Tab-separated table of C-alpha atoms in Angstrom:
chain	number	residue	atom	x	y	z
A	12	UNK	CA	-16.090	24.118	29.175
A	13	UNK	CA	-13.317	22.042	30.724
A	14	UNK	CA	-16.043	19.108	30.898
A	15	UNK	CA	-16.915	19.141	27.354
A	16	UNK	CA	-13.698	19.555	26.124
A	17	UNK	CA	-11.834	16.420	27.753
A	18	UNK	CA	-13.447	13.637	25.543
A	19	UNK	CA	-12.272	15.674	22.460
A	20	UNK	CA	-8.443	15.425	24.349
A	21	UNK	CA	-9.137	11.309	24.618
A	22	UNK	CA	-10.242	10.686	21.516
A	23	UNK	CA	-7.498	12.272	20.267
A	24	UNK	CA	-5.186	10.657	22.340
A	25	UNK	CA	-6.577	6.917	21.191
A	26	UNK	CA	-5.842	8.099	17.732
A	27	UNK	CA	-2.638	8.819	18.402
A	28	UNK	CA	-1.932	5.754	20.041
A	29	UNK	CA	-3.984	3.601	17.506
A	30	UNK	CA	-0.974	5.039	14.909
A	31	UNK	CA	1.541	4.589	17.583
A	32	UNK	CA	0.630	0.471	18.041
A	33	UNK	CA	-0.206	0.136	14.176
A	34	UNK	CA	3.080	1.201	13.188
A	35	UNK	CA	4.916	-0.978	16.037
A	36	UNK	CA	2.591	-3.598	14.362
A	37	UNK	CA	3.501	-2.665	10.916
A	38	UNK	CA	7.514	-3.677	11.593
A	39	UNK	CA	6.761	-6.767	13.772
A	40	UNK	CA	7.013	-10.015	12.328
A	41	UNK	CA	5.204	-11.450	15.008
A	42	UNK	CA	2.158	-11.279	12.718
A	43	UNK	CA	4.102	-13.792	10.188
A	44	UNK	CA	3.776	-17.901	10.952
A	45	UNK	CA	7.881	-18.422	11.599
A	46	UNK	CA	8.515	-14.638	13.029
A	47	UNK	CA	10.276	-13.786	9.258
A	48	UNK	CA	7.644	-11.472	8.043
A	49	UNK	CA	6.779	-8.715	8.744
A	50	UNK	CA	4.111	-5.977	6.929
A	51	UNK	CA	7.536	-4.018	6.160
A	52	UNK	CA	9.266	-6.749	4.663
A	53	UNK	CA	7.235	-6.017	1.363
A	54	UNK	CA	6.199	-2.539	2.158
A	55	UNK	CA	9.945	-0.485	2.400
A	56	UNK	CA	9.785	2.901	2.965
A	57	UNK	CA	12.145	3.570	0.868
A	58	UNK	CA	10.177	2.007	-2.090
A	59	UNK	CA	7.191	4.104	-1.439
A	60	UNK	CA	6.159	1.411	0.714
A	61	UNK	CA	6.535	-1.019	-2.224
A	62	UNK	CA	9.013	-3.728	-2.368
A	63	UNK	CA	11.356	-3.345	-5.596
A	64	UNK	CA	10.907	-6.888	-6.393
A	65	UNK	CA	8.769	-8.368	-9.118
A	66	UNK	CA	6.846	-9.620	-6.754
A	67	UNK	CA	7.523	-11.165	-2.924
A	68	UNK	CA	7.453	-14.961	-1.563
A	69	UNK	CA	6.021	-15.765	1.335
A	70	UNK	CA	7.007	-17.291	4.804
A	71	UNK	CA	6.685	-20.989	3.083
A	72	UNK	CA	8.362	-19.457	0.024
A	73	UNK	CA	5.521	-20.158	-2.616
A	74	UNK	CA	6.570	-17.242	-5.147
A	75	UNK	CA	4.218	-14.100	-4.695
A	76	UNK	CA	1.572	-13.426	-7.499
A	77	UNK	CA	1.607	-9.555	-8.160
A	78	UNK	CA	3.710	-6.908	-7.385
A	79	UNK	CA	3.469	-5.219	-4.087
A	80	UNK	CA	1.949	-1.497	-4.260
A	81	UNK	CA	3.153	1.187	-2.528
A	82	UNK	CA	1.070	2.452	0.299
A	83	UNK	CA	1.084	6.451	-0.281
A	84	UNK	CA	-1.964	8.592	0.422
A	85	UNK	CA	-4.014	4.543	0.432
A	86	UNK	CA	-6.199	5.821	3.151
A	87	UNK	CA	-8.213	7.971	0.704
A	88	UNK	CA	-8.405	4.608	-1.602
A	89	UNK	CA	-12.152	3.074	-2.498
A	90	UNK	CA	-10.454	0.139	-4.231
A	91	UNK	CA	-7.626	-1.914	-2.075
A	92	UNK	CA	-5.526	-4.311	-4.245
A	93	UNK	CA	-4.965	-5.094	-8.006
A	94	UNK	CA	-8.286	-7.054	-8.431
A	95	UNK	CA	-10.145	-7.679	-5.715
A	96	UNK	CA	-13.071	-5.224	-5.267
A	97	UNK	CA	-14.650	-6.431	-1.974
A	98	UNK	CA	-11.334	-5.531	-0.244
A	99	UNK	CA	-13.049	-1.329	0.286
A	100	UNK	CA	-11.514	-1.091	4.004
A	101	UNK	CA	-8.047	-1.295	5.356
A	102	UNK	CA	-8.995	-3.294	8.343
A	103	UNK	CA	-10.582	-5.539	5.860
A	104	UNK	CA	-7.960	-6.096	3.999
A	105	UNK	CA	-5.233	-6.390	6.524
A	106	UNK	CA	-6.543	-9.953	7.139
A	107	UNK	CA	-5.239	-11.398	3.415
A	108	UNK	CA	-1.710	-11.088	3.634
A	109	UNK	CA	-1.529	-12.299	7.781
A	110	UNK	CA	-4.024	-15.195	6.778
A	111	UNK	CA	-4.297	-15.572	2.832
A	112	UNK	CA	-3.697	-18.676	1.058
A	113	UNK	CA	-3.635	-17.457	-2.624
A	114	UNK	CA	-0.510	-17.038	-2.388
A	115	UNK	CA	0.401	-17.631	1.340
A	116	UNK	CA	2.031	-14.517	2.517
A	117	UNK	CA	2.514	-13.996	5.910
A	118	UNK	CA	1.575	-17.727	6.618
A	119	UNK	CA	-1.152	-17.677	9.763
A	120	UNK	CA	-4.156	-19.466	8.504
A	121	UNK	CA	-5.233	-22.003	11.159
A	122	UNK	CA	-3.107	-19.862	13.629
A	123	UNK	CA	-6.066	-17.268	14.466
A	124	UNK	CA	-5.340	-17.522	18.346
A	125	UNK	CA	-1.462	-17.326	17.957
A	126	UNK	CA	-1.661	-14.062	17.153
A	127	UNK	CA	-3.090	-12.697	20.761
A	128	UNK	CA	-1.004	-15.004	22.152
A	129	UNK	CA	2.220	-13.519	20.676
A	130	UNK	CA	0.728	-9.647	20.894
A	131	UNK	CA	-0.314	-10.146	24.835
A	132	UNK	CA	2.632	-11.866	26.271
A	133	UNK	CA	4.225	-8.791	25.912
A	134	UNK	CA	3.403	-6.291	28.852
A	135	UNK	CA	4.817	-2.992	26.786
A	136	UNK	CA	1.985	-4.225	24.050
A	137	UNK	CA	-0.932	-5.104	26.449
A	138	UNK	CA	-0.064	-1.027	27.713
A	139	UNK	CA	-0.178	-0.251	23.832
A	140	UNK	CA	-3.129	-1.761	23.202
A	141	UNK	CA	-5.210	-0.197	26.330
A	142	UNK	CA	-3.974	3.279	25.563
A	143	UNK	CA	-5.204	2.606	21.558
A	144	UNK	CA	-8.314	1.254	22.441
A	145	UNK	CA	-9.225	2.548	25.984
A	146	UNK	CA	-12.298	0.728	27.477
A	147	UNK	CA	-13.491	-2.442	29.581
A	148	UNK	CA	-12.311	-4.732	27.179
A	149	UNK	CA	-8.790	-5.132	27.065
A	150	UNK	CA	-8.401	-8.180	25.370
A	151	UNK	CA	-5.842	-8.001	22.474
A	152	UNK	CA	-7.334	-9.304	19.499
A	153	UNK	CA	-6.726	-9.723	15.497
A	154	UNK	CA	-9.625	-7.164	14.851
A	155	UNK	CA	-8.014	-4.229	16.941
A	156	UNK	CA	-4.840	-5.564	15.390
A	157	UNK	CA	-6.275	-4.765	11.791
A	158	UNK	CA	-7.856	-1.283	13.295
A	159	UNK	CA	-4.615	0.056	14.221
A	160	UNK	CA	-2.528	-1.224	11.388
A	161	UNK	CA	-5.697	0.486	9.736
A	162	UNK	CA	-4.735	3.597	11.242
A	163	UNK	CA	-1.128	3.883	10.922
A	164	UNK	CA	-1.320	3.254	7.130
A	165	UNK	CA	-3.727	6.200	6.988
A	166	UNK	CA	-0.988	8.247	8.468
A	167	UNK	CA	0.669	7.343	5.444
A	168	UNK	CA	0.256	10.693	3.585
A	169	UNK	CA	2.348	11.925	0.844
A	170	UNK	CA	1.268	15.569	-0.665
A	171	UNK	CA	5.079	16.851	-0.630
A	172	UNK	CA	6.700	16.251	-4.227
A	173	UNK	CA	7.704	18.549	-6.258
A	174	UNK	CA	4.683	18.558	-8.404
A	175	UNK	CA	2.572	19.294	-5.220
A	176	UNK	CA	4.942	22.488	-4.605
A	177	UNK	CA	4.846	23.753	-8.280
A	178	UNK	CA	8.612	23.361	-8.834
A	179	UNK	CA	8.700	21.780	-12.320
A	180	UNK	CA	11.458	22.516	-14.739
A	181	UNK	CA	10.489	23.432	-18.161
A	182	UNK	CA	10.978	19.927	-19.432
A	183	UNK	CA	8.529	18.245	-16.265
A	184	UNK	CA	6.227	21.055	-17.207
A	185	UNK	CA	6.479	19.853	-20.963
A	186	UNK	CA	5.834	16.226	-19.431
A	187	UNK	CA	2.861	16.760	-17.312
A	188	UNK	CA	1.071	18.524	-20.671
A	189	UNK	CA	1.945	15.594	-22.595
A	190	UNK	CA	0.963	13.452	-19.587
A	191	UNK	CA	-2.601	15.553	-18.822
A	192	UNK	CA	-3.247	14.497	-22.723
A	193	UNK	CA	-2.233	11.253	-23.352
A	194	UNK	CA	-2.434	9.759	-19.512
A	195	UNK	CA	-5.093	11.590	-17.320
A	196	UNK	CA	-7.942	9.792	-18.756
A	197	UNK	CA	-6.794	6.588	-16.309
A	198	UNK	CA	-4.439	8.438	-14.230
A	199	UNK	CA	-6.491	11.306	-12.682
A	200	UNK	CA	-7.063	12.684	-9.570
A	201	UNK	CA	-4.515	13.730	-6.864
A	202	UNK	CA	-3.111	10.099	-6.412
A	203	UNK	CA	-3.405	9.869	-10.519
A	204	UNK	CA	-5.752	6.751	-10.701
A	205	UNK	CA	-9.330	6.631	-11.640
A	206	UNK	CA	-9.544	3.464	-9.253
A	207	UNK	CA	-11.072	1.690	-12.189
A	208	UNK	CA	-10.136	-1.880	-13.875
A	209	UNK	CA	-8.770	-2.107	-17.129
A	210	UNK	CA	-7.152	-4.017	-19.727
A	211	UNK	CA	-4.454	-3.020	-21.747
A	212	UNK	CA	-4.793	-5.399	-25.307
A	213	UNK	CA	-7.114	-8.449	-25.791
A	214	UNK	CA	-7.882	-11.146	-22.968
A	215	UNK	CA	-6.381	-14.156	-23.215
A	216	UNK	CA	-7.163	-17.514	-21.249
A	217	UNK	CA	-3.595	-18.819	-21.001
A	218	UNK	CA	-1.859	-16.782	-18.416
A	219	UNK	CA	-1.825	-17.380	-14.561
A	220	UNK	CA	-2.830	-14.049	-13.241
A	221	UNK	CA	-6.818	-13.667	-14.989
A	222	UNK	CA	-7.747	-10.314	-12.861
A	223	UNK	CA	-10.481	-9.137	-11.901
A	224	UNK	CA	-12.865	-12.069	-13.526
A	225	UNK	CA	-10.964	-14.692	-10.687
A	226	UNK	CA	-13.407	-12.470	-8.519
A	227	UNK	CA	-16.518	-12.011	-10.603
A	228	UNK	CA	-16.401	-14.609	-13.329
A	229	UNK	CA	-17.342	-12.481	-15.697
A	230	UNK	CA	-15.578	-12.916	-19.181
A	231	UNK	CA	-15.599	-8.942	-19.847
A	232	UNK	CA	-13.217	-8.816	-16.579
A	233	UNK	CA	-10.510	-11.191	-17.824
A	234	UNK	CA	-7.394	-9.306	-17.691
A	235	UNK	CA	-8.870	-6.485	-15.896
A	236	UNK	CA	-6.646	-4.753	-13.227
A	237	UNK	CA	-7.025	-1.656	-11.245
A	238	UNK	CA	-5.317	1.690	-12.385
A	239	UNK	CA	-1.941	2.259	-10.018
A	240	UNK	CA	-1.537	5.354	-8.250
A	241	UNK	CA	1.813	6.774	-9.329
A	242	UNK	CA	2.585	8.722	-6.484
A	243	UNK	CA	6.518	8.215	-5.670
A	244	UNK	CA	6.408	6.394	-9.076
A	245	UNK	CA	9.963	6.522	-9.791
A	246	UNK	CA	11.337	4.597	-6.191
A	247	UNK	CA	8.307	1.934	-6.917
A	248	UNK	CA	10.062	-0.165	-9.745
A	249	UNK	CA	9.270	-2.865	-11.483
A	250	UNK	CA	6.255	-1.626	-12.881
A	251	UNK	CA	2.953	-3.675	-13.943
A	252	UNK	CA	0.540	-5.577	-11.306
A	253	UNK	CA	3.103	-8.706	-12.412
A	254	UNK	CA	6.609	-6.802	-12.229
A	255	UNK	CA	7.385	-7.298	-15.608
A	256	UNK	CA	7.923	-3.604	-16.704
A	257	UNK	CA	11.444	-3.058	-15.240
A	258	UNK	CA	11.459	0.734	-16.297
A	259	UNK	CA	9.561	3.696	-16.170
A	260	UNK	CA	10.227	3.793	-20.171
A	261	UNK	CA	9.497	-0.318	-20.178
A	262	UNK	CA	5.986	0.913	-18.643
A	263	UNK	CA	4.877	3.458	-21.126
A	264	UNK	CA	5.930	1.427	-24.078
A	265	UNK	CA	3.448	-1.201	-22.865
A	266	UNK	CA	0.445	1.280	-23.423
A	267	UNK	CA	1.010	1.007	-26.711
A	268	UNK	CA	0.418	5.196	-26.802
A	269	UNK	CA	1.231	6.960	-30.117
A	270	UNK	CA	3.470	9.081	-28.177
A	271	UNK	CA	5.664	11.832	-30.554
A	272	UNK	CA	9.623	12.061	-30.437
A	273	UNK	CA	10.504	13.138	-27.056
A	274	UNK	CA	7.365	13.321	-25.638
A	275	UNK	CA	8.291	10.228	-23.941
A	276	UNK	CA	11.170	11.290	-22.044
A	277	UNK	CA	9.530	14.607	-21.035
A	278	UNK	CA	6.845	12.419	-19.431
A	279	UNK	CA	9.448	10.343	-17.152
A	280	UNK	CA	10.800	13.426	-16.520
A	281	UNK	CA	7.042	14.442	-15.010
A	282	UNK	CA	6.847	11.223	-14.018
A	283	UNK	CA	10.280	11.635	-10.847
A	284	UNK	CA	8.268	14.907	-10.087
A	285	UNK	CA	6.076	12.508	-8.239
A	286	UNK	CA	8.456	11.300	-6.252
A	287	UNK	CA	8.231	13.077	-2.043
A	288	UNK	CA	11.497	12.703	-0.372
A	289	UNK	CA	10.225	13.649	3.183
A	290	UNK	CA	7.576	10.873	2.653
A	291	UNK	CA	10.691	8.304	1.995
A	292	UNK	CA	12.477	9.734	4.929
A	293	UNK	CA	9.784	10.694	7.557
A	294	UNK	CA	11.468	9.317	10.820
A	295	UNK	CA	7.113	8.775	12.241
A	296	UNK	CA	6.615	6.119	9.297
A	297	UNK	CA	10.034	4.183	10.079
A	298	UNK	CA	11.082	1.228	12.112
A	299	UNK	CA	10.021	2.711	15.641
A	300	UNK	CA	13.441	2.364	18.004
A	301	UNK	CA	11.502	2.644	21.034
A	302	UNK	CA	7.968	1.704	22.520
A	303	UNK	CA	6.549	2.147	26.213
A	304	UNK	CA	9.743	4.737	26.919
A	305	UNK	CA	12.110	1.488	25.909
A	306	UNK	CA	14.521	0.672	23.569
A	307	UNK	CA	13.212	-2.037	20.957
């Protein structure tokens, strides 16, 4: 019995220390060309893992293109980003913002073998790294750097809010009906998102940010962005892939929705039910204060 239950106990284990080093990993702006970046500069905790900015520069400080999501519950996700639809895994996608150059984020294209370099000069790391990923081969690399940031954000679970615990006052309770009619058809689901790409009002040629057709080409796709998840909606401000809805009510307005007096502000109402507090507080998704029985 004893024999057939230990590789049950190490797997475990390597789980728990792939979340351990992806979290380190998360906060370390090691990963970031001039050390000023981290994954946490954009993704706060306290924004839901968003940013509250329209949208973020980068380490060379070329102005960031959309607005940062938040990162709630994204491990259950089929569809990664705003527009991209071949970024389907978080390990994947991990590699755009440490070496993208539309914008440049973190800043390490060309600086592939930096990375390693940084990660393994670091013997409290090198430990990390061979508890996470126990085996012959010990060598720190970028792709078990991506599996364990992988892993930490999947630990990123937020199923707490009031809505989830059936606490609504009667004017939330008002909200969600008017939301369930006039909202649910795009935001559905548990993490209220279809996952689909829409437009909201005619394409048009002349703005920057084209969608989903800078991916496919296609002109039905100009325009086309995914459907946010609104989980902790009400700490992930400004709203819109771009920013530009400063407000919750700025938001709504832009769907154009035929929305009767007061149904509106029942719905925002709704809409802070969404909003987990433990999630924003949880001491295991924070800036870790210790690693390898240290202080950081």
């Amino acid at each position: 019995m004893a024999l057939t239950a230990a590789p049950q106990v190490l797997a475990q284990s390597g789980h728990d220390a792939r979340i351990a080093l992806g979290r380190r990993l998360f906060y370390d702006a090691d990963l970031s060309r001039d050390g000023t970046m981290s994954c946490a500069t954009c993704h706060e905790q306290r924004h839901g893992f968003g940013d509250g900015n329209r949208a973020h520069p980068g380490v060379t400080d070329e102005p960031g293109r959309r607005n940062v999501p938040g990162l709630a519950n994204v491990g259950g996700f089929s569809r990664l980003t705003w527009a991209d639809p071949r970024q389907t895994t978080l390990e994947k996608q991990a590699a755009v913002p440490v070496f993208g150059t539309h914008p440049v984020e973190m800043g390490m294209a060309g600086m592939q073998a930096e990375i390693p370099k940084r990660l393994g000069a670091d013997p409290c790391y090198r430990q990390m790294f061979a508890a996470a990923f126990p085996g012959r081969d010990q060598t720190v690399n970028f792709a078990k750097v991506a599996r364990a940031l992988a892993s930490f954000e999947r630990s990123l679970t937020s199923r707490d809010a009031p809505f989830d615990r059936r606490t609504l006052s009667p004017e939330a309770s008002a909200g969600w009906a008017a939301f369930r009619q006039s909202c649910a058809s795009c935001h559905k689901g548990a993490d209220f998102t279809d996952m689909a790409y829409h437009r909201l009002g005619p394409p048009t040629q002349n703005t920057p940010d084209q969608g989903l057709y800078e991916v496919t080409g296609k002109q039905a796709d100009r325009g086309r962005i995914r459907t946010p998840s609104l989980r902790n909606v009400a700490v992930t401000d400004p709203y819109w892939h771009d920013g530009s809805a400063p407000t919750l009510h700025d938001a709504i307005m832009r769907h154009g929705l035929p929305l009767p007096a007061g149904r509106e502000s029942a719905i925002i109402v709704f809409l802070n039910m969404l909003t987990d507090d433990k999630f924003l507080t949880n001491p295991a998704f924070s800036l870790p204060q210790t690693a390898c029985d240290k202080n950081l």
